[in-house]
PDB file of C-alpha atoms in Angstrom:
ATOM      1  CA  MET W  27      14.043  11.570  18.542  1.00 62.00           C
ATOM      2  CA  ARG W  28      14.546  15.226  19.314  1.00 84.00           C
ATOM      3  CA  ALA W  29      11.544  17.523  18.885  1.00 88.00           C
ATOM      4  CA  ASP W  30      12.950  19.143  15.725  1.00 86.00           C
ATOM      5  CA  ALA W  31      13.707  15.724  14.230  1.00 85.00           C
ATOM      6  CA  ARG W  32      10.122  14.581  14.962  1.00 91.00           C
ATOM      7  CA  ARG W  33       8.781  17.725  13.264  1.00 94.00           C
ATOM      8  CA  ASN W  34      11.024  17.148  10.242  1.00 94.00           C
ATOM      9  CA  TYR W  35       9.914  13.513  10.061  1.00 94.00           C
ATOM     10  CA  ALA W  36       6.237  14.496  10.220  1.00 94.00           C
ATOM     11  CA  ARG W  37       6.659  17.213   7.570  1.00 96.00           C
ATOM     12  CA  LEU W  38       8.496  14.809   5.277  1.00 96.00           C
ATOM     13  CA  LEU W  39       5.674  12.264   5.596  1.00 94.00           C
ATOM     14  CA  THR W  40       3.036  14.925   4.951  1.00 94.00           C
ATOM     15  CA  GLU W  41       4.819  16.178   1.845  1.00 95.00           C
ATOM     16  CA  ALA W  42       5.559  12.651   0.631  1.00 93.00           C
ATOM     17  CA  ARG W  43       1.867  11.739   0.921  1.00 90.00           C
ATOM     18  CA  ALA W  44       0.912  14.843  -1.036  1.00 92.00           C
ATOM     19  CA  GLY W  45       3.630  14.296  -3.630  1.00 92.00           C
ATOM     20  CA  PHE W  46       2.829  10.603  -4.105  1.00 88.00           C
ATOM     21  CA  ALA W  47      -0.887  11.353  -4.440  1.00 84.00           C
ATOM     22  CA  GLU W  48      -0.338  14.204  -6.891  1.00 86.00           C
ATOM     23  CA  HIS W  49       2.639  12.999  -8.940  1.00 87.00           C
ATOM     24  CA  GLY W  50       2.970   9.310  -8.114  1.00 83.00           C
ATOM     25  CA  THR W  51       5.538   7.343  -6.183  1.00 84.00           C
ATOM     26  CA  ASP W  52       8.257   8.412  -8.630  1.00 87.00           C
ATOM     27  CA  THR W  53       7.983  12.039  -7.481  1.00 91.00           C
ATOM     28  CA  SER W  54      11.292  13.724  -6.813  1.00 94.00           C
ATOM     29  CA  LEU W  55      12.672  13.115  -3.325  1.00 95.00           C
ATOM     30  CA  GLU W  56      14.466  16.450  -3.582  1.00 96.00           C
ATOM     31  CA  ASP W  57      11.102  18.121  -4.190  1.00 96.00           C
ATOM     32  CA  ILE W  58       9.600  16.368  -1.163  1.00 96.00           C
ATOM     33  CA  ALA W  59      12.476  17.567   1.006  1.00 97.00           C
ATOM     34  CA  ARG W  60      12.227  21.120  -0.368  1.00 97.00           C
ATOM     35  CA  ARG W  61       8.467  21.254   0.214  1.00 96.00           C
ATOM     36  CA  ALA W  62       9.023  19.961   3.773  1.00 96.00           C
ATOM     37  CA  GLY W  63      11.514  22.752   4.351  1.00 96.00           C
ATOM     38  CA  VAL W  64      14.488  20.448   4.918  1.00 96.00           C
ATOM     39  CA  GLY W  65      17.544  19.400   2.967  1.00 95.00           C
ATOM     40  CA  ILE W  66      17.815  16.131   1.063  1.00 96.00           C
ATOM     41  CA  GLY W  67      20.290  14.891   3.696  1.00 96.00           C
ATOM     42  CA  THR W  68      17.600  15.197   6.351  1.00 95.00           C
ATOM     43  CA  LEU W  69      15.236  13.149   4.200  1.00 96.00           C
ATOM     44  CA  TYR W  70      17.884  10.435   3.771  1.00 96.00           C
ATOM     45  CA  ARG W  71      18.676  10.412   7.495  1.00 95.00           C
ATOM     46  CA  HIS W  72      15.059   9.515   8.184  1.00 95.00           C
ATOM     47  CA  PHE W  73      14.461   7.388   5.070  1.00 94.00           C
ATOM     48  CA  PRO W  74      17.555   5.760   3.558  1.00 93.00           C
ATOM     49  CA  ASN W  75      15.805   5.121   0.232  1.00 91.00           C
ATOM     50  CA  ARG W  76      12.548   5.681  -1.656  1.00 88.00           C
ATOM     51  CA  GLN W  77      11.106   2.349  -0.521  1.00 85.00           C
ATOM     52  CA  ALA W  78      11.625   3.256   3.135  1.00 88.00           C
ATOM     53  CA  LEU W  79       9.771   6.542   2.589  1.00 92.00           C
ATOM     54  CA  MET W  80       6.972   4.789   0.698  1.00 87.00           C
ATOM     55  CA  SER W  81       6.661   2.204   3.454  1.00 84.00           C
ATOM     56  CA  ALA W  82       6.370   4.921   6.105  1.00 88.00           C
ATOM     57  CA  VAL W  83       3.752   6.786   4.055  1.00 87.00           C
ATOM     58  CA  PHE W  84       1.645   3.646   3.624  1.00 84.00           C
ATOM     59  CA  GLN W  85       1.749   2.435   7.239  1.00 83.00           C
ATOM     60  CA  ASP W  86      -1.622   3.939   8.198  1.00 78.00           C
ATOM     61  CA  ALA W  87      -3.364   2.376   5.223  1.00 81.00           C
ATOM     62  CA  LEU W  88      -1.534  -0.908   5.793  1.00 85.00           C
ATOM     63  CA  THR W  89      -2.691  -1.010   9.393  1.00 89.00           C
ATOM     64  CA  ALA W  90      -6.253  -0.231   8.306  1.00 89.00           C
ATOM     65  CA  LEU W  91      -6.205  -3.056   5.740  1.00 91.00           C
ATOM     66  CA  VAL W  92      -4.858  -5.568   8.242  1.00 93.00           C
ATOM     67  CA  ASP W  93      -7.444  -4.471  10.830  1.00 95.00           C
ATOM     68  CA  HIS W  94     -10.194  -4.710   8.209  1.00 95.00           C
ATOM     69  CA  ALA W  95      -9.139  -8.275   7.400  1.00 96.00           C
ATOM     70  CA  ARG W  96      -9.368  -9.155  11.094  1.00 95.00           C
ATOM     71  CA  GLU W  97     -12.876  -7.668  11.261  1.00 96.00           C
ATOM     72  CA  LEU W  98     -13.920  -9.676   8.205  1.00 96.00           C
ATOM     73  CA  GLY W  99     -12.358 -12.860   9.575  1.00 94.00           C
ATOM     74  CA  ALA W 100     -15.565 -13.932  11.281  1.00 92.00           C
ATOM     75  CA  ALA W 101     -17.940 -12.939   8.475  1.00 94.00           C
ATOM     76  CA  GLN W 102     -20.674 -15.451   7.720  1.00 94.00           C
ATOM     77  CA  GLN W 103     -19.886 -15.394   4.003  1.00 97.00           C
ATOM     78  CA  PRO W 104     -16.129 -15.958   3.682  1.00 97.00           C
ATOM     79  CA  CYS W 105     -15.994 -15.368  -0.075  1.00 96.00           C
ATOM     80  CA  ARG W 106     -17.839 -12.071   0.215  1.00 96.00           C
ATOM     81  CA  ALA W 107     -15.455 -11.055   3.021  1.00 97.00           C
ATOM     82  CA  LEU W 108     -12.452 -11.866   0.823  1.00 97.00           C
ATOM     83  CA  VAL W 109     -13.860  -9.857  -2.090  1.00 95.00           C
ATOM     84  CA  GLU W 110     -14.648  -6.913   0.204  1.00 95.00           C
ATOM     85  CA  TRP W 111     -11.075  -6.944   1.499  1.00 96.00           C
ATOM     86  CA  LEU W 112      -9.637  -7.154  -2.019  1.00 94.00           C
ATOM     87  CA  ARG W 113     -11.776  -4.154  -3.027  1.00 93.00           C
ATOM     88  CA  ALA W 114     -10.427  -2.240  -0.038  1.00 92.00           C
ATOM     89  CA  PHE W 115      -6.932  -3.208  -1.167  1.00 88.00           C
ATOM     90  CA  VAL W 116      -7.598  -1.820  -4.661  1.00 89.00           C
ATOM     91  CA  THR W 117      -8.815   1.426  -3.096  1.00 86.00           C
ATOM     92  CA  TYR W 118      -5.703   1.600  -0.913  1.00 83.00           C
ATOM     93  CA  ALA W 119      -3.367   0.896  -3.834  1.00 79.00           C
ATOM     94  CA  GLY W 120      -5.159   3.491  -5.946  1.00 77.00           C
ATOM     95  CA  GLU W 121      -4.520   6.338  -3.498  1.00 77.00           C
ATOM     96  CA  TYR W 122      -0.985   6.833  -4.828  1.00 74.00           C
ATOM     97  CA  ARG W 123      -0.016   6.494  -8.477  1.00 74.00           C
ATOM     98  CA  GLY W 124       2.722   3.937  -8.835  1.00 72.00           C
ATOM     99  CA  LEU W 125       2.016   2.108  -5.583  1.00 74.00           C
ATOM    100  CA  SER W 126       0.559  -0.936  -7.346  1.00 73.00           C
ATOM    101  CA  ARG W 127       3.590  -1.217  -9.585  1.00 73.00           C
ATOM    102  CA  ALA W 128       5.904  -0.874  -6.580  1.00 72.00           C
ATOM    103  CA  LEU W 129       4.007  -3.468  -4.540  1.00 71.00           C
ATOM    104  CA  MET W 130       3.959  -5.884  -7.480  1.00 69.00           C
ATOM    105  CA  SER W 131       7.726  -5.691  -7.819  1.00 68.00           C
ATOM    106  CA  ALA W 132       8.524  -5.768  -4.083  1.00 66.00           C
ATOM    107  CA  PRO W 133       9.652  -9.097  -2.646  1.00 61.00           C
ATOM    108  CA  CYS W 134       7.225 -10.871  -0.343  1.00 64.00           C
ATOM    109  CA  ASP W 135       9.678 -10.950   2.536  1.00 62.00           C
ATOM    110  CA  ASP W 136      11.144  -8.538   5.032  1.00 67.00           C
ATOM    111  CA  THR W 137      14.398  -7.766   3.178  1.00 69.00           C
ATOM    112  CA  THR W 138      13.100  -4.413   1.918  1.00 70.00           C
ATOM    113  CA  ALA W 139      10.834  -1.728   3.327  1.00 68.00           C
ATOM    114  CA  LEU W 140       8.053  -2.454   0.811  1.00 69.00           C
ATOM    115  CA  GLY W 141       8.547  -6.175   1.296  1.00 69.00           C
ATOM    116  CA  GLN W 142       7.841  -5.547   4.956  1.00 73.00           C
ATOM    117  CA  CYS W 143       4.495  -4.052   3.864  1.00 74.00           C
ATOM    118  CA  ASN W 144       3.714  -7.138   1.804  1.00 78.00           C
ATOM    119  CA  VAL W 145       4.210  -9.601   4.664  1.00 82.00           C
ATOM    120  CA  PRO W 146       1.289  -8.446   6.875  1.00 86.00           C
ATOM    121  CA  LEU W 147      -0.910  -7.903   3.803  1.00 86.00           C
ATOM    122  CA  ARG W 148      -0.258 -11.445   2.609  1.00 89.00           C
ATOM    123  CA  THR W 149      -0.886 -12.844   6.090  1.00 92.00           C
ATOM    124  CA  ALA W 150      -4.151 -10.928   6.476  1.00 94.00           C
ATOM    125  CA  GLY W 151      -5.383 -11.856   3.003  1.00 95.00           C
ATOM    126  CA  GLU W 152      -4.312 -15.469   3.367  1.00 96.00           C
ATOM    127  CA  ALA W 153      -6.516 -15.918   6.428  1.00 96.00           C
ATOM    128  CA  LEU W 154      -9.534 -14.664   4.451  1.00 97.00           C
ATOM    129  CA  LEU W 155      -8.625 -16.796   1.436  1.00 97.00           C
ATOM    130  CA  THR W 156      -8.240 -19.923   3.577  1.00 97.00           C
ATOM    131  CA  ARG W 157     -11.717 -19.400   5.037  1.00 97.00           C
ATOM    132  CA  ALA W 158     -13.203 -18.889   1.556  1.00 97.00           C
ATOM    133  CA  GLN W 159     -11.457 -22.025   0.306  1.00 97.00           C
ATOM    134  CA  GLY W 160     -12.689 -23.959   3.349  1.00 96.00           C
ATOM    135  CA  ALA W 161     -16.228 -22.899   2.507  1.00 96.00           C
ATOM    136  CA  GLY W 162     -15.759 -24.229  -1.029  1.00 96.00           C
ATOM    137  CA  ALA W 163     -16.170 -20.753  -2.553  1.00 96.00           C
ATOM    138  CA  VAL W 164     -12.621 -20.448  -3.942  1.00 96.00           C
ATOM    139  CA  ARG W 165     -10.545 -23.088  -5.711  1.00 96.00           C
ATOM    140  CA  GLU W 166      -7.840 -24.728  -3.603  1.00 97.00           C
ATOM    141  CA  ASP W 167      -5.098 -23.927  -6.143  1.00 97.00           C
ATOM    142  CA  VAL W 168      -5.590 -20.152  -5.799  1.00 97.00           C
ATOM    143  CA  SER W 169      -2.910 -18.517  -3.650  1.00 96.00           C
ATOM    144  CA  ILE W 170      -2.839 -15.187  -1.882  1.00 94.00           C
ATOM    145  CA  ASP W 171       0.086 -14.237  -4.127  1.00 90.00           C
ATOM    146  CA  ASP W 172      -2.163 -14.839  -7.157  1.00 93.00           C
ATOM    147  CA  LEU W 173      -4.906 -12.659  -5.710  1.00 94.00           C
ATOM    148  CA  LEU W 174      -2.608  -9.824  -4.659  1.00 89.00           C
ATOM    149  CA  GLN W 175      -0.886  -9.757  -8.058  1.00 87.00           C
ATOM    150  CA  LEU W 176      -4.266  -9.654  -9.798  1.00 90.00           C
ATOM    151  CA  THR W 177      -5.578  -7.046  -7.368  1.00 89.00           C
ATOM    152  CA  ASN W 178      -2.517  -4.874  -7.944  1.00 84.00           C
ATOM    153  CA  ALA W 179      -2.992  -5.320 -11.693  1.00 87.00           C
ATOM    154  CA  ILE W 180      -6.599  -4.133 -11.374  1.00 90.00           C
ATOM    155  CA  ALA W 181      -5.451  -1.110  -9.366  1.00 86.00           C
ATOM    156  CA  LEU W 182      -2.757  -0.397 -11.971  1.00 85.00           C
ATOM    157  CA  ALA W 183      -5.285  -0.644 -14.806  1.00 87.00           C
ATOM    158  CA  SER W 184      -7.611   1.707 -12.935  1.00 86.00           C
ATOM    159  CA  GLU W 185      -4.759   4.131 -12.379  1.00 81.00           C
ATOM    160  CA  GLN W 186      -4.127   4.175 -16.132  1.00 81.00           C
ATOM    161  CA  THR W 187      -7.815   4.837 -16.863  1.00 84.00           C
ATOM    162  CA  PRO W 188      -8.846   7.676 -14.518  1.00 80.00           C
ATOM    163  CA  GLU W 189     -11.745   8.628 -16.787  1.00 86.00           C
ATOM    164  CA  ASP W 190     -13.467   5.347 -15.825  1.00 87.00           C
ATOM    165  CA  PRO W 191     -13.754   5.322 -12.014  1.00 81.00           C
ATOM    166  CA  GLU W 192     -15.957   2.182 -12.106  1.00 86.00           C
ATOM    167  CA  LEU W 193     -13.326   0.047 -13.850  1.00 86.00           C
ATOM    168  CA  ALA W 194     -11.849  -1.490 -10.683  1.00 84.00           C
ATOM    169  CA  ASP W 195     -15.231  -2.512  -9.314  1.00 83.00           C
ATOM    170  CA  ARG W 196     -16.254  -4.147 -12.564  1.00 83.00           C
TER     171      ARG W 196
END
């Protein structure tokens, strides 16, 4: 990428993060481009659709969640490790209004940009769940899809109730 294209890309990500945090993931892409000082065509050259932009914005948090799961993988209490990771997931999903809803509706495959986010999350969480199930702390019929849907639902409920910051933890 040319230097000006890299700068445009970085500015678009910065403004998208700010816009998603302030207004939610439905914020206007035109507004993001304007705030980044580029035209909407430049935004679409870098990010062909909203999901691609959202995926790029969430990559740092995604990497942190996957790394955190790896760190917790050897924890002595597998159930506690799983719960800690799910709490971190709720925190991550709560950083941007609308992210939980988007993740809940994204396919769990690599056919879309957000689906590509779901694949490593599912893999990381599944390893923790399998350990917790092996320790007898979680029922065998619970799947990582179940837990991620419920976790996203908790994050969505918390997003809808900002006056109660303790809701997600309860």
